[in-house]
Coordinates of C-alpha atoms in Angstrom, one line a residue:
M970 CA 35.4 112.0 131.2
K971 CA 34.9 115.6 132.4
T972 CA 31.2 115.3 132.3
F973 CA 31.2 111.9 134.3
I974 CA 33.4 113.6 137.0
L975 CA 31.3 116.4 137.2
S976 CA 28.0 114.1 137.5
T977 CA 29.8 112.3 140.4
L978 CA 30.6 115.5 142.2
S979 CA 27.0 116.6 141.9
V980 CA 25.8 113.4 143.3
L981 CA 28.3 113.4 146.3
L982 CA 27.3 117.3 147.1
F983 CA 23.6 116.4 146.8
F984 CA 23.6 113.8 149.3
S985 CA 26.2 115.5 151.5
C986 CA 23.8 118.5 151.6
G987 CA 21.1 116.3 152.1
S988 CA 22.6 115.0 155.3
T989 CA 23.9 118.1 156.7
S990 CA 20.4 119.6 156.4
S991 CA 18.6 116.8 158.0
E992 CA 21.2 116.8 160.7
K993 CA 20.7 120.4 161.5
K994 CA 16.9 119.8 161.4
E995 CA 17.3 117.2 163.9
E996 CA 19.7 119.1 166.1
T997 CA 16.9 122.0 166.1
K998 CA 14.4 119.5 167.2
Q999 CA 16.5 118.2 170.1
A1000 CA 17.0 121.5 171.3
A1001 CA 13.4 122.5 171.0
V1002 CA 12.5 119.5 173.0
S1003 CA 15.1 120.1 175.6
T1004 CA 14.1 123.6 176.1
T1005 CA 10.5 122.6 176.4
E1006 CA 11.5 119.9 179.2
T1007 CA 13.7 122.1 181.2
V1008 CA 11.9 125.7 181.2
Q1009 CA 8.4 125.8 182.4
A1010 CA 7.7 129.2 182.5
V1011 CA 4.6 130.5 184.7
K1012 CA 1.4 131.8 183.0
I1013 CA -1.3 134.2 183.6
G1014 CA -3.7 132.7 186.2
E1015 CA -1.1 130.2 187.6
T1016 CA 0.6 130.0 190.9
A1017 CA 3.8 132.0 191.2
P1018 CA 6.8 129.8 191.6
D1019 CA 8.3 129.9 195.1
F1020 CA 11.8 130.7 195.9
N1021 CA 14.4 131.3 198.8
L1022 CA 16.9 133.8 197.9
I1023 CA 19.6 135.6 199.7
G1024 CA 19.0 139.3 199.8
I1025 CA 21.4 142.4 200.1
D1026 CA 20.6 142.2 203.9
D1027 CA 22.5 138.8 203.7
Q1028 CA 19.4 136.9 205.0
Q1029 CA 17.5 134.4 203.0
H1030 CA 13.8 135.4 201.9
A1031 CA 10.9 133.3 200.6
L1032 CA 8.2 134.5 198.5
N1033 CA 5.4 134.2 201.0
D1034 CA 7.6 135.9 203.6
L1035 CA 7.8 139.1 201.4
A1036 CA 4.5 139.0 200.0
G1037 CA 2.0 141.7 201.3
E1038 CA -1.7 141.2 202.4
K1039 CA -3.0 141.3 198.8
G1040 CA 0.3 139.9 196.7
A1041 CA 3.3 141.3 195.2
I1042 CA 5.3 143.0 192.4
V1043 CA 7.9 140.9 191.4
I1044 CA 10.5 142.7 189.2
F1045 CA 13.6 140.9 187.8
T1046 CA 16.2 143.7 187.5
C1047 CA 19.8 144.8 187.8
N1048 CA 22.3 147.2 188.4
H1049 CA 24.0 147.9 185.0
C1050 CA 21.2 147.7 182.3
P1051 CA 20.3 151.2 181.2
Y1052 CA 16.7 150.4 180.8
A1053 CA 16.9 149.1 184.6
I1054 CA 18.5 152.3 185.6
A1055 CA 15.9 154.3 183.9
Y1056 CA 13.1 152.4 185.9
E1057 CA 14.7 152.6 189.3
D1058 CA 13.0 155.7 190.3
R1059 CA 9.6 154.6 188.9
I1060 CA 10.2 151.0 190.9
I1061 CA 10.7 152.7 194.2
A1062 CA 7.7 154.8 193.6
L1063 CA 5.7 151.6 193.0
D1064 CA 6.8 150.1 196.3
K1065 CA 6.1 153.2 198.2
K1066 CA 2.5 153.6 196.7
F1067 CA 1.4 150.0 196.9
K1068 CA 3.2 148.3 199.7
A1069 CA 0.7 150.1 202.1
E1070 CA -2.0 148.7 199.9
G1071 CA -0.8 145.4 200.1
Y1072 CA 1.5 144.8 196.9
P1073 CA 5.3 145.5 198.0
V1074 CA 7.9 145.4 195.3
I1075 CA 10.3 142.3 195.4
A1076 CA 13.5 143.0 193.0
I1077 CA 15.5 139.9 192.0
N1078 CA 18.7 140.4 189.9
P1079 CA 19.1 137.3 187.7
N1080 CA 22.3 138.1 185.9
D1081 CA 25.4 136.0 186.2
P1082 CA 28.3 138.2 187.6
A1083 CA 30.8 136.2 185.9
V1084 CA 29.3 137.4 182.5
Q1085 CA 28.5 141.0 183.9
P1086 CA 30.6 141.8 186.9
K1087 CA 28.7 145.1 187.6
D1088 CA 25.7 142.9 188.8
S1089 CA 27.6 141.1 191.5
F1090 CA 26.2 140.9 194.9
D1091 CA 28.4 143.6 196.6
K1092 CA 27.6 145.8 193.5
M1093 CA 23.8 145.1 194.4
K1094 CA 24.5 146.3 197.9
E1095 CA 26.0 149.5 196.7
R1096 CA 23.4 150.3 194.0
A1097 CA 20.7 149.7 196.4
D1098 CA 22.6 152.1 199.0
E1099 CA 22.9 154.8 196.4
K1100 CA 19.4 154.9 195.2
G1101 CA 17.8 154.2 198.5
F1102 CA 16.0 151.1 197.6
T1103 CA 12.7 150.8 199.8
F1104 CA 12.1 147.1 198.8
P1105 CA 14.1 143.6 199.2
Y1106 CA 16.6 143.3 196.4
L1107 CA 17.5 139.6 196.0
F1108 CA 20.1 137.6 194.2
D1109 CA 19.1 134.6 191.8
K1110 CA 22.4 132.9 192.5
G1111 CA 22.5 129.9 190.2
Q1112 CA 19.9 131.3 188.0
K1113 CA 17.1 128.8 189.2
V1114 CA 14.5 131.1 189.7
F1115 CA 14.1 133.6 186.6
P1116 CA 13.6 130.5 184.1
T1117 CA 10.7 129.2 186.3
Y1118 CA 8.9 132.8 185.7
G1119 CA 9.9 133.0 182.2
A1120 CA 11.6 136.4 182.8
T1121 CA 13.8 137.4 179.9
K1122 CA 14.6 141.0 180.2
T1123 CA 15.7 143.4 183.0
P1124 CA 13.1 144.9 184.2
H1125 CA 10.5 142.2 183.6
V1126 CA 7.3 142.3 186.1
F1127 CA 5.1 139.6 187.5
L1128 CA 2.2 141.1 189.4
L1129 CA 1.0 138.5 191.9
N1130 CA -2.3 138.6 193.6
K1131 CA -3.2 136.6 196.6
E1132 CA -6.2 134.1 196.3
N1133 CA -7.4 131.2 198.5
N1134 CA -3.6 131.7 200.2
Q1135 CA -2.1 131.2 196.9
L1136 CA 0.0 134.0 194.9
V1137 CA -1.5 133.9 191.4
V1138 CA 0.3 135.7 188.4
K1139 CA -2.3 138.3 186.9
Y1140 CA 0.1 140.3 185.0
I1141 CA 3.4 140.0 183.1
G1142 CA 5.5 142.5 181.1
A1143 CA 6.8 146.0 181.3
I1144 CA 6.1 148.6 183.9
D1145 CA 4.7 151.4 181.6
D1146 CA 4.7 152.3 177.8
N1147 CA 7.8 154.7 177.9
Y1148 CA 11.0 153.7 179.5
K1149 CA 12.9 156.7 177.9
D1150 CA 10.6 159.4 179.9
A1151 CA 8.4 159.0 182.9
D1152 CA 6.9 162.1 182.2
A1153 CA 5.8 160.9 178.7
V1154 CA 4.1 157.8 180.0
K1155 CA 0.6 157.4 178.6
V1156 CA -0.3 153.9 179.9
K1157 CA 1.1 152.5 183.7
F1158 CA 0.5 149.0 183.1
V1159 CA 1.3 147.8 186.6
E1160 CA -0.5 150.5 188.3
D1161 CA -3.7 150.0 186.1
A1162 CA -3.5 146.0 186.7
I1163 CA -3.5 146.8 190.3
N1164 CA -6.4 149.1 190.3
A1165 CA -8.3 146.9 188.5
L1166 CA -7.6 143.9 191.0
Q1167 CA -8.6 146.4 193.7
N1168 CA -11.7 147.1 191.8
N1169 CA -12.6 143.9 191.0
T1170 CA -12.7 144.6 187.2
E1171 CA -10.9 142.8 184.5
I1172 CA -7.1 143.7 183.9
A1173 CA -7.2 145.6 180.5
E1174 CA -3.7 144.2 179.5
K1175 CA -2.5 141.3 181.2
E1176 CA 0.5 140.7 179.2
T1177 CA 2.9 143.3 177.7
K1178 CA 6.2 143.0 175.8
A1179 CA 9.0 143.7 178.6
I1180 CA 11.5 146.3 177.2
G1181 CA 15.1 145.9 178.6
C1182 CA 18.4 144.2 178.4
S1183 CA 18.7 140.6 177.9
I1184 CA 19.5 138.2 181.0
K1185 CA 23.1 137.6 181.4
V1186 CA 23.0 133.8 181.5
A1187 CA 26.1 131.7 182.9
K1188 CA 28.4 130.4 180.0
S1189 CA 28.5 126.7 179.7

């Protein structure tokens, strides 16, 4: 009798586990399909997605209006992230150096302030004033823009080059190879990419891993 009961339980457990495993696989598959269908991140060589976002000056700004004569340095960043804070002076330096050469910085805060209050629009204004930002600081309200670029971190850089009146993505990734210490940087990814574009040479590293905080997405 005991043998019969144990055998019956084993059969039930087998089918139960099999069904659960199958359901999980199907859910994962559906999630992957959904992600693929809804998120189309821009790639190297493609035209950068346009946007129209409010800036800390309370005005709406489109990408083409902010880009320079040769392109733009679009950086997804924020107020609170230690990595973003560590790079603030370097972002200002990039803007001061390359704005005159046709590649101004355009900073975008992609975080949901309901998840991270320190990244609210009012806090953006305060931070920009404290640090003396020399570039536009925009708010991705509704979080519609950062997924089209494929940004995942703050900071995350997308270097755009103007070609045939289109802004084409030429570099994606980190600003340099040492977020901890600006004086210890060995490779300046963004600067090297811009120099390569200006000299009509191949960019040595077109994509690098962005190091920073995860983007704070609105809770469903």
